PDB file of C-alpha atoms in Angstrom:
ATOM      1  CA  UNK A  73       0.000   0.000   0.000  1.00  0.00           C
ATOM      2  CA  UNK A  74       1.398   3.399  -0.986  1.00  0.00           C
ATOM      3  CA  UNK A  75       1.361   6.304   1.510  1.00  0.00           C
ATOM      4  CA  UNK A  76      -1.191   8.099  -0.663  1.00  0.00           C
ATOM      5  CA  UNK A  77      -3.625   5.215  -0.155  1.00  0.00           C
ATOM      6  CA  UNK A  78      -4.293   5.889   3.544  1.00  0.00           C
ATOM      7  CA  UNK A  79      -4.920   8.680   6.038  1.00  0.00           C
ATOM      8  CA  UNK A  80      -2.337   9.477   8.714  1.00  0.00           C
ATOM      9  CA  UNK A  81      -3.017  10.684  12.235  1.00  0.00           C
ATOM     10  CA  UNK A  82       0.006  12.140  13.992  1.00  0.00           C
ATOM     11  CA  UNK A  83      -0.236  12.355  17.783  1.00  0.00           C
ATOM     12  CA  UNK A  84       2.007  13.204  20.720  1.00  0.00           C
ATOM     13  CA  UNK A  85       1.602  12.345  24.388  1.00  0.00           C
ATOM     14  CA  UNK A  86       3.436  13.005  27.620  1.00  0.00           C
ATOM     15  CA  UNK A  87       4.289  10.674  30.485  1.00  0.00           C
ATOM     16  CA  UNK A  88       4.415  12.604  33.749  1.00  0.00           C
ATOM     17  CA  UNK A  89       5.148  10.540  36.846  1.00  0.00           C
ATOM     18  CA  UNK A  90       5.205  12.029  40.344  1.00  0.00           C
ATOM     19  CA  UNK A  91       7.260   9.926  42.727  1.00  0.00           C
ATOM     20  CA  UNK A  92       7.152  12.516  45.497  1.00  0.00           C
ATOM     21  CA  UNK A  93       3.547  12.092  46.597  1.00  0.00           C
ATOM     22  CA  UNK A  94       2.904  12.542  50.327  1.00  0.00           C
ATOM     23  CA  UNK A  95       1.876   8.896  50.711  1.00  0.00           C
ATOM     24  CA  UNK A  96       5.017   7.637  48.952  1.00  0.00           C
ATOM     25  CA  UNK A  97       3.114   6.170  45.994  1.00  0.00           C
ATOM     26  CA  UNK A  98       4.157   6.943  42.436  1.00  0.00           C
ATOM     27  CA  UNK A  99       1.388   8.675  40.514  1.00  0.00           C
ATOM     28  CA  UNK A 100       0.909   9.226  36.804  1.00  0.00           C
ATOM     29  CA  UNK A 101      -0.968  12.143  35.275  1.00  0.00           C
ATOM     30  CA  UNK A 102      -3.795  10.786  33.132  1.00  0.00           C
ATOM     31  CA  UNK A 103      -6.669  12.248  31.134  1.00  0.00           C
ATOM     32  CA  UNK A 104     -10.130  10.639  31.146  1.00  0.00           C
ATOM     33  CA  UNK A 105     -10.982  10.150  27.469  1.00  0.00           C
ATOM     34  CA  UNK A 106     -14.750  10.108  27.047  1.00  0.00           C
ATOM     35  CA  UNK A 107     -14.704   7.869  23.964  1.00  0.00           C
ATOM     36  CA  UNK A 108     -16.385  10.432  21.690  1.00  0.00           C
ATOM     37  CA  UNK A 109     -18.817   7.737  20.574  1.00  0.00           C
ATOM     38  CA  UNK A 110     -15.977   5.644  19.104  1.00  0.00           C
ATOM     39  CA  UNK A 111     -15.153   3.406  22.050  1.00  0.00           C
ATOM     40  CA  UNK A 112     -15.612   2.994  25.771  1.00  0.00           C
ATOM     41  CA  UNK A 113     -14.267   5.767  28.033  1.00  0.00           C
ATOM     42  CA  UNK A 114     -10.811   5.110  29.482  1.00  0.00           C
ATOM     43  CA  UNK A 115      -7.745   6.705  31.012  1.00  0.00           C
ATOM     44  CA  UNK A 116      -5.209   7.939  28.487  1.00  0.00           C
ATOM     45  CA  UNK A 117      -2.003   9.913  28.525  1.00  0.00           C
ATOM     46  CA  UNK A 118      -2.397  13.661  28.147  1.00  0.00           C
ATOM     47  CA  UNK A 119      -1.869  14.568  24.522  1.00  0.00           C
ATOM     48  CA  UNK A 120      -3.446  13.911  21.173  1.00  0.00           C
ATOM     49  CA  UNK A 121      -3.638  14.859  17.550  1.00  0.00           C
ATOM     50  CA  UNK A 122      -1.177  17.300  16.030  1.00  0.00           C
ATOM     51  CA  UNK A 123      -2.654  20.029  13.862  1.00  0.00           C
ATOM     52  CA  UNK A 124      -1.518  20.363  10.246  1.00  0.00           C
ATOM     53  CA  UNK A 125       0.375  23.616  10.842  1.00  0.00           C
ATOM     54  CA  UNK A 126       2.147  22.866  14.149  1.00  0.00           C
ATOM     55  CA  UNK A 127       5.243  20.953  15.170  1.00  0.00           C
ATOM     56  CA  UNK A 128       4.948  17.749  17.184  1.00  0.00           C
ATOM     57  CA  UNK A 129       6.299  19.473  20.315  1.00  0.00           C
ATOM     58  CA  UNK A 130       4.061  22.531  19.906  1.00  0.00           C
ATOM     59  CA  UNK A 131       1.051  20.258  19.469  1.00  0.00           C
ATOM     60  CA  UNK A 132       2.056  18.299  22.559  1.00  0.00           C
ATOM     61  CA  UNK A 133       2.258  21.468  24.667  1.00  0.00           C
ATOM     62  CA  UNK A 134      -1.162  22.624  23.393  1.00  0.00           C
ATOM     63  CA  UNK A 135      -2.833  19.250  23.942  1.00  0.00           C
ATOM     64  CA  UNK A 136      -1.420  18.796  27.453  1.00  0.00           C
ATOM     65  CA  UNK A 137      -2.649  22.250  28.478  1.00  0.00           C
ATOM     66  CA  UNK A 138      -6.119  21.606  27.019  1.00  0.00           C
ATOM     67  CA  UNK A 139      -6.458  18.272  28.790  1.00  0.00           C
ATOM     68  CA  UNK A 140      -4.738  18.958  32.124  1.00  0.00           C
ATOM     69  CA  UNK A 141      -4.385  22.720  32.673  1.00  0.00           C
ATOM     70  CA  UNK A 142      -0.610  22.340  33.004  1.00  0.00           C
ATOM     71  CA  UNK A 143       2.052  24.072  30.924  1.00  0.00           C
ATOM     72  CA  UNK A 144       4.892  21.684  30.075  1.00  0.00           C
ATOM     73  CA  UNK A 145       8.368  21.771  28.618  1.00  0.00           C
ATOM     74  CA  UNK A 146       8.796  18.652  26.454  1.00  0.00           C
ATOM     75  CA  UNK A 147      11.854  16.539  27.144  1.00  0.00           C
ATOM     76  CA  UNK A 148      13.248  13.554  25.304  1.00  0.00           C
ATOM     77  CA  UNK A 149      11.361  11.016  23.245  1.00  0.00           C
ATOM     78  CA  UNK A 150      10.399   8.085  25.459  1.00  0.00           C
ATOM     79  CA  UNK A 151       8.588   5.867  22.941  1.00  0.00           C
ATOM     80  CA  UNK A 152       7.084   5.788  19.485  1.00  0.00           C
ATOM     81  CA  UNK A 153       4.250   3.518  18.486  1.00  0.00           C
ATOM     82  CA  UNK A 154       1.863   3.080  15.582  1.00  0.00           C
ATOM     83  CA  UNK A 155      -1.175   1.087  14.632  1.00  0.00           C
ATOM     84  CA  UNK A 156      -3.320   0.760  11.533  1.00  0.00           C
ATOM     85  CA  UNK A 157      -7.028   0.288  11.055  1.00  0.00           C
ATOM     86  CA  UNK A 158     -10.115   1.236   9.132  1.00  0.00           C
ATOM     87  CA  UNK A 159     -11.482   4.765   9.432  1.00  0.00           C
ATOM     88  CA  UNK A 160     -14.517   5.370  11.615  1.00  0.00           C
ATOM     89  CA  UNK A 161     -15.442   8.717  10.128  1.00  0.00           C
ATOM     90  CA  UNK A 162     -14.197   8.106   6.578  1.00  0.00           C
ATOM     91  CA  UNK A 163     -13.816   5.236   4.151  1.00  0.00           C
ATOM     92  CA  UNK A 164     -10.452   3.566   3.953  1.00  0.00           C
ATOM     93  CA  UNK A 165      -7.379   2.783   5.980  1.00  0.00           C
ATOM     94  CA  UNK A 166      -5.472   4.955   8.435  1.00  0.00           C
ATOM     95  CA  UNK A 167      -2.148   4.868  10.242  1.00  0.00           C
ATOM     96  CA  UNK A 168      -1.922   6.365  13.713  1.00  0.00           C
ATOM     97  CA  UNK A 169       1.678   7.412  14.464  1.00  0.00           C
ATOM     98  CA  UNK A 170       2.174   8.231  18.142  1.00  0.00           C
ATOM     99  CA  UNK A 171       5.097   9.723  20.059  1.00  0.00           C
ATOM    100  CA  UNK A 172       5.469   9.760  23.856  1.00  0.00           C
ATOM    101  CA  UNK A 173       7.738  12.340  25.471  1.00  0.00           C
ATOM    102  CA  UNK A 174       9.067  12.985  28.926  1.00  0.00           C
ATOM    103  CA  UNK A 175       8.219  16.492  30.115  1.00  0.00           C
ATOM    104  CA  UNK A 176       8.469  18.913  33.001  1.00  0.00           C
ATOM    105  CA  UNK A 177       5.504  20.863  34.350  1.00  0.00           C
ATOM    106  CA  UNK A 178       6.388  24.566  34.243  1.00  0.00           C
ATOM    107  CA  UNK A 179       3.116  26.100  35.424  1.00  0.00           C
ATOM    108  CA  UNK A 180      -0.654  26.009  35.435  1.00  0.00           C
ATOM    109  CA  UNK A 181      -2.995  24.084  37.665  1.00  0.00           C
ATOM    110  CA  UNK A 182      -4.850  20.814  37.304  1.00  0.00           C
ATOM    111  CA  UNK A 183      -8.066  21.249  35.354  1.00  0.00           C
ATOM    112  CA  UNK A 184      -9.250  20.483  31.834  1.00  0.00           C
ATOM    113  CA  UNK A 185      -9.478  23.661  29.748  1.00  0.00           C
ATOM    114  CA  UNK A 186     -11.039  22.295  26.550  1.00  0.00           C
ATOM    115  CA  UNK A 187     -14.806  22.640  26.097  1.00  0.00           C
ATOM    116  CA  UNK A 188     -16.862  19.842  24.521  1.00  0.00           C
ATOM    117  CA  UNK A 189     -13.666  17.934  23.759  1.00  0.00           C
ATOM    118  CA  UNK A 190     -12.594  14.339  24.122  1.00  0.00           C
ATOM    119  CA  UNK A 191     -11.263  14.761  27.679  1.00  0.00           C
ATOM    120  CA  UNK A 192     -13.674  15.061  30.608  1.00  0.00           C
ATOM    121  CA  UNK A 193     -11.041  15.548  33.345  1.00  0.00           C
ATOM    122  CA  UNK A 194      -7.461  14.812  34.331  1.00  0.00           C
ATOM    123  CA  UNK A 195      -6.104  13.325  37.565  1.00  0.00           C
ATOM    124  CA  UNK A 196      -2.989  12.041  39.249  1.00  0.00           C
ATOM    125  CA  UNK A 197      -3.620   8.287  39.468  1.00  0.00           C
ATOM    126  CA  UNK A 198      -1.477   6.084  41.732  1.00  0.00           C
ATOM    127  CA  UNK A 199       0.332   3.505  39.587  1.00  0.00           C
ATOM    128  CA  UNK A 200      -0.646   0.815  42.105  1.00  0.00           C
ATOM    129  CA  UNK A 201      -4.335   1.571  41.418  1.00  0.00           C
ATOM    130  CA  UNK A 202      -4.083   1.600  37.625  1.00  0.00           C
ATOM    131  CA  UNK A 203      -4.245  -2.178  37.217  1.00  0.00           C
ATOM    132  CA  UNK A 204      -7.732  -3.255  36.201  1.00  0.00           C
ATOM    133  CA  UNK A 205      -8.887   0.255  35.298  1.00  0.00           C
ATOM    134  CA  UNK A 206      -9.940   0.983  31.708  1.00  0.00           C
ATOM    135  CA  UNK A 207      -7.034   2.583  29.880  1.00  0.00           C
ATOM    136  CA  UNK A 208      -5.848   3.231  26.359  1.00  0.00           C
ATOM    137  CA  UNK A 209      -2.972   1.099  25.159  1.00  0.00           C
ATOM    138  CA  UNK A 210      -0.723   4.179  24.875  1.00  0.00           C
ATOM    139  CA  UNK A 211      -0.580   4.230  28.695  1.00  0.00           C
ATOM    140  CA  UNK A 212       0.902   0.728  28.721  1.00  0.00           C
ATOM    141  CA  UNK A 213       3.270   1.577  25.846  1.00  0.00           C
ATOM    142  CA  UNK A 214       4.632   4.530  27.830  1.00  0.00           C
ATOM    143  CA  UNK A 215       4.912   2.690  31.147  1.00  0.00           C
ATOM    144  CA  UNK A 216       6.707  -0.237  29.466  1.00  0.00           C
ATOM    145  CA  UNK A 217       9.174   2.182  27.826  1.00  0.00           C
ATOM    146  CA  UNK A 218       9.773   3.859  31.187  1.00  0.00           C
ATOM    147  CA  UNK A 219      10.373   0.479  32.875  1.00  0.00           C
ATOM    148  CA  UNK A 220      12.764  -0.592  30.102  1.00  0.00           C
ATOM    149  CA  UNK A 221      14.709   2.630  30.498  1.00  0.00           C
ATOM    150  CA  UNK A 222      15.196   2.138  34.232  1.00  0.00           C
ATOM    151  CA  UNK A 223      16.398  -1.480  33.945  1.00  0.00           C
ATOM    152  CA  UNK A 224      20.197  -1.682  34.386  1.00  0.00           C
ATOM    153  CA  UNK A 225      21.935  -2.788  31.208  1.00  0.00           C
TER     154      UNK A 225
END
């Protein structure tokens, strides 16, 4: 299949882990994706689709602010992942290319700023409580990449 035969969705996400919580538990910042009628609601990483006229990092900063209320400074690339499928809102195939970055919160306060968007709210979720909760696969992709990075080589 030639690249002109399918749609492409470019997306960027951030993995923010707080290991300094008062109770000693590591927490991850997640956004509650409402499903937008496409699938069941689930936790996801803050981030999303990159607009046609913005860089991946600029889109990441915009998306994180919309979904969490936090301003971030993107760091290094943590993981890249893609999947393919059939379009839900158009005929034909698509490729979803996703990038996960480390980042640092530089300001703002927790609270979703987008109106009528795909994110209902954001929260710091203890990693120990994430098991068994509905979550998008990008959460697991990011956490696996983080675990692989911290394993001594």
